[in-house]
Coordinates of C-alpha atoms in Angstrom, one line a residue:
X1052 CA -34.9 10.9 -13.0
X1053 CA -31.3 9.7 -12.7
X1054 CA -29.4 6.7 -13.6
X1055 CA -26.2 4.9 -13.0
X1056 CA -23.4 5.5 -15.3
X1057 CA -22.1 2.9 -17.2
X1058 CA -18.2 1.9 -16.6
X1059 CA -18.5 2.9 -12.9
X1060 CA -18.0 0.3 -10.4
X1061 CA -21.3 -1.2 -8.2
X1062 CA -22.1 1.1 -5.2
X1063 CA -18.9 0.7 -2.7
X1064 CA -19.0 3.8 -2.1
X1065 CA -21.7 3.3 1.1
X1066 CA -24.4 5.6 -0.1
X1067 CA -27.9 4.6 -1.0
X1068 CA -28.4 3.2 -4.3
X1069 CA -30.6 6.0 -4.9
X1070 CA -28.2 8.6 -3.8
X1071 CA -28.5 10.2 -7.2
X1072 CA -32.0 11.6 -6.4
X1073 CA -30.7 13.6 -3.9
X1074 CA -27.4 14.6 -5.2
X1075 CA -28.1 15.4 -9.3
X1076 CA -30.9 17.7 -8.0
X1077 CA -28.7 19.5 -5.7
X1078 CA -25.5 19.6 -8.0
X1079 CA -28.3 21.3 -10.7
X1080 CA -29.9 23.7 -8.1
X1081 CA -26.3 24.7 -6.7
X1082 CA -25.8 25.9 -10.5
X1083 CA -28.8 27.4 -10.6
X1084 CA -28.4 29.4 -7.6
X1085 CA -25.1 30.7 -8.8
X1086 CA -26.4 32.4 -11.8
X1087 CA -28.8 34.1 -10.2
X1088 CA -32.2 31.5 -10.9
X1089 CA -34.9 30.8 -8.0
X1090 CA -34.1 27.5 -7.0
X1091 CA -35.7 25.2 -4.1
X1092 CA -32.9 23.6 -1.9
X1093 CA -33.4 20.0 -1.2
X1094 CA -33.0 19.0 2.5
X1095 CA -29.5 17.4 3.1
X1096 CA -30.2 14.0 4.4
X1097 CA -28.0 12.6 6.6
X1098 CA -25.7 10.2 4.6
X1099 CA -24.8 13.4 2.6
X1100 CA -23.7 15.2 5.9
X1101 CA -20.3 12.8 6.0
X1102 CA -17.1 13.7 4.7
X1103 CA -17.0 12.0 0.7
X1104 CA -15.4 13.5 -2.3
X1105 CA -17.0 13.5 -5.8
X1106 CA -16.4 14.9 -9.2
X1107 CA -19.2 16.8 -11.2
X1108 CA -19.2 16.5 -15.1
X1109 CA -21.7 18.8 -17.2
X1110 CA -22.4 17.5 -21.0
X1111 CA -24.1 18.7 -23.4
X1112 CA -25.8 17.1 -26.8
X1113 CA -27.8 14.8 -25.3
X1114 CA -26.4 10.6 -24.3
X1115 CA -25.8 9.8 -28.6
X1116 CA -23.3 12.9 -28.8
X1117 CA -22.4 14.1 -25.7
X1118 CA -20.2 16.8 -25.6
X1119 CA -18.0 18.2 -22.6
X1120 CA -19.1 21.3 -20.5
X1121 CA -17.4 21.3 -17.4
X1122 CA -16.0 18.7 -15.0
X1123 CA -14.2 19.5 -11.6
X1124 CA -14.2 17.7 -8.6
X1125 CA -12.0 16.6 -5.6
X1126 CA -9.7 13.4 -5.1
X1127 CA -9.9 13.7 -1.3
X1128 CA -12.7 13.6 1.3
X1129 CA -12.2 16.4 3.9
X1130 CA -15.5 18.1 3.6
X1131 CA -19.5 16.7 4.1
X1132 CA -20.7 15.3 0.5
X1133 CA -23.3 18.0 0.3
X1134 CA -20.7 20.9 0.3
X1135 CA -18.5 18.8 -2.1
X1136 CA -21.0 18.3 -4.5
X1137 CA -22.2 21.8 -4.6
X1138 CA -19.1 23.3 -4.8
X1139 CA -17.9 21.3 -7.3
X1140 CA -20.6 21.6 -9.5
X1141 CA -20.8 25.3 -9.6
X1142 CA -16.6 25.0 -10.5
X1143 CA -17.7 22.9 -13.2
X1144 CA -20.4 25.7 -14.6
X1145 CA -17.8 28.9 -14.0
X1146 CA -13.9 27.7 -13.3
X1147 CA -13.3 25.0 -16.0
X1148 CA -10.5 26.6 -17.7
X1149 CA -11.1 25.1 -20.8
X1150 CA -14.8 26.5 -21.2
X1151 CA -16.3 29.8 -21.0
X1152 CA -18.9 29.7 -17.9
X1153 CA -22.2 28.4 -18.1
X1154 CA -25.1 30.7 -18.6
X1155 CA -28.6 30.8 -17.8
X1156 CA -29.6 30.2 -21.2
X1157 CA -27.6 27.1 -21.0
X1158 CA -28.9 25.7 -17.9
X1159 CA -32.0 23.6 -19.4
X1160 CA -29.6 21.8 -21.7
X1161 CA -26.8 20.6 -19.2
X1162 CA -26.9 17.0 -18.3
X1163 CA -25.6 16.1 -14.7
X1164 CA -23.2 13.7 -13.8
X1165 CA -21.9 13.3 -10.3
X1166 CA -19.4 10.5 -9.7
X1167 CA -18.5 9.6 -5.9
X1168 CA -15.2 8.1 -5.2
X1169 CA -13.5 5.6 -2.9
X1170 CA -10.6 6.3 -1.5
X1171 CA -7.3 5.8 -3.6
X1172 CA -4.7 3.6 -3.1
X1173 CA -1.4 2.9 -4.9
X1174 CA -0.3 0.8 -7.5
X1175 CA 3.1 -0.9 -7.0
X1176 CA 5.1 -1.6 -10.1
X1177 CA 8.8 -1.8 -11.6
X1178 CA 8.3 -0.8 -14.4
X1179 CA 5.8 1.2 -17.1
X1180 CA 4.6 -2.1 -19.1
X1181 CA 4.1 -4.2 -15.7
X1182 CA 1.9 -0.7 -14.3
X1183 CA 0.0 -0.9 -17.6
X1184 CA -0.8 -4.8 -17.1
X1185 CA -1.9 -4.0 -13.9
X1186 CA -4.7 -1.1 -15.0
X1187 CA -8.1 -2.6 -14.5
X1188 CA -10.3 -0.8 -18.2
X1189 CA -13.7 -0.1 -17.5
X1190 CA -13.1 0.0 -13.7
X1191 CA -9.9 2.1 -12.1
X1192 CA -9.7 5.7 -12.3
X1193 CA -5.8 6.9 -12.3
X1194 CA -4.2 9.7 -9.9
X1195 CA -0.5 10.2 -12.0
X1196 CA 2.2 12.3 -9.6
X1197 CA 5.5 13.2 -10.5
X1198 CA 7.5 16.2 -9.1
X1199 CA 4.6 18.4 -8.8
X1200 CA 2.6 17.5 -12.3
X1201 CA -0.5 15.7 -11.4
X1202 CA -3.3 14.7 -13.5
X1203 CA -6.7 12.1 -12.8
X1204 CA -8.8 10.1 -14.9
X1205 CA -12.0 8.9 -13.9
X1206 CA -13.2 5.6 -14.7
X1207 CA -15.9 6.8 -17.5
X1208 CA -12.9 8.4 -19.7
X1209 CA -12.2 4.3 -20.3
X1210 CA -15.3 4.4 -23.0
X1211 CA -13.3 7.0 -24.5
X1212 CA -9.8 5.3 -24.5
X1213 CA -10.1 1.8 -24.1
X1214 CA -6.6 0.5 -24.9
X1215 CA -4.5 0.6 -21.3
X1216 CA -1.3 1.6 -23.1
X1217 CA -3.2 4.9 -24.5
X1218 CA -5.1 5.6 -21.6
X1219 CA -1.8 5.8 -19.5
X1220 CA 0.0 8.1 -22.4
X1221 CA -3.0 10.6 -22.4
X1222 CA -3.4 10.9 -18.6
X1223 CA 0.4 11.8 -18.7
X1224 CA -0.4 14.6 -21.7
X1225 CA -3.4 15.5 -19.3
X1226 CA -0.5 15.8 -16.3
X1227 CA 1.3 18.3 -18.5
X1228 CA 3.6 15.7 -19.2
X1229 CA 5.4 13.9 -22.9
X1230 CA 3.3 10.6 -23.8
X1231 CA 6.5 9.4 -23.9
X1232 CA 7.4 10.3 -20.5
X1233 CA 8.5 7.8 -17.9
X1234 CA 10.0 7.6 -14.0
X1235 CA 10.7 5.1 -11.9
X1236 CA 9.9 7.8 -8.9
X1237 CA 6.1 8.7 -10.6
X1238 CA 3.5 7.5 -8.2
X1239 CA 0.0 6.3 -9.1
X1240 CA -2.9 5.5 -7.5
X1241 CA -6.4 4.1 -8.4
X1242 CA -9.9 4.4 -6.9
X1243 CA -13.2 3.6 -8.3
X1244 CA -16.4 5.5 -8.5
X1245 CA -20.1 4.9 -7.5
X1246 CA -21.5 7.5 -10.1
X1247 CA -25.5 9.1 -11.4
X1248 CA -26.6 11.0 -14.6
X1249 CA -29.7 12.6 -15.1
X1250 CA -31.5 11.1 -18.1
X1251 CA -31.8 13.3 -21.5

């Protein structure tokens, strides 16, 4: 079973609204197949054949404590969803630098989330507080560039950090950048997401 996620944006992202049964399945079997456990692959169907990009988030702790495992995804669409999503969900078990990889053991705990995204498209603004009043909470996930520092939120870290002002400070500590930090020359973009989680 799968359900939308909360904080993401109705489906604009042109897939069924049932997408998720296809794609938490496979994002969980890719996993599965990585560390070394039988798995049956289900067959691609043909909206997941074109080009998409999508993020894959692993929790653990169940929906009333969730805890991070994993999340890594792309910000562009230049392969077919079904690669993206796989790939991207086995980076998530083994290359999150900021976790040991995922084990077997582990496996039957993980909860899915796979979050599809539009494509991006910049903000224009003068200045930090008019960017800021133009951040949409609960809705626009941030792409933050500056001379080769880059960081993204997605849309769901909002019920995490719901003030706009904070929201934009931690994205820049995510860049590898000062909260305080600011440049007229940083550019920043925003997209939505259409996005599924398994149930607990």
């Amino acid at each position: 079973m799968n359900t939308p996620v909360a904080g993401a944006s109705e489906n604009s992202s042109g897939l069924p609204d049932d997408a998720g049964g296809w794609l938490l399945p496979a994002a969980r079997a890719a996993i599965a197949a990585h560390l070394g456990e039988p798995v049956e692959t289900p067959e691609t169907p043909a909206w997941a054949r074109r080009p998409a990009a999508c993020f894959v988030t692993l929790t653990t702790g169940g929906s009333s404590h969730p805890a991070l495992r994993g999340c890594i995804g792309t910000l562009a669409a230049w392969r077919p969803l079904a690669e993206d999503v796989c790939a991207n969900a086995v980076a998530a078990a083994t290359h999150d630098p900021r976790f040991p990889a995922v084990t077997s053991a582990e496996l039957a705990g993980l909860r899915v989330e796979v979050s599809v995204l539009s494509a991006s498209a910049p903000i224009r603004f003068a200045s930090q507080h008019q960017l800021v009043s133009r951040l949409r909470p609960g809705i626009d996930g941030l792409i933050l560039e500056w001379d080769g520092y880059r960081g993204t939120f997605l849309p769901q870290v909002w019920d995490q950090i719901p003030d706009p002002t904070e929201f934009l400070n931690r994205l820049k500590q995510k860049a590898g950048l000062a909260p305080s930090w600011w440049s007229r020359d940083a550019t920043v973009r925003r997209y939505t997401v259409t996005a599924w989680q398994e149930e607990p």
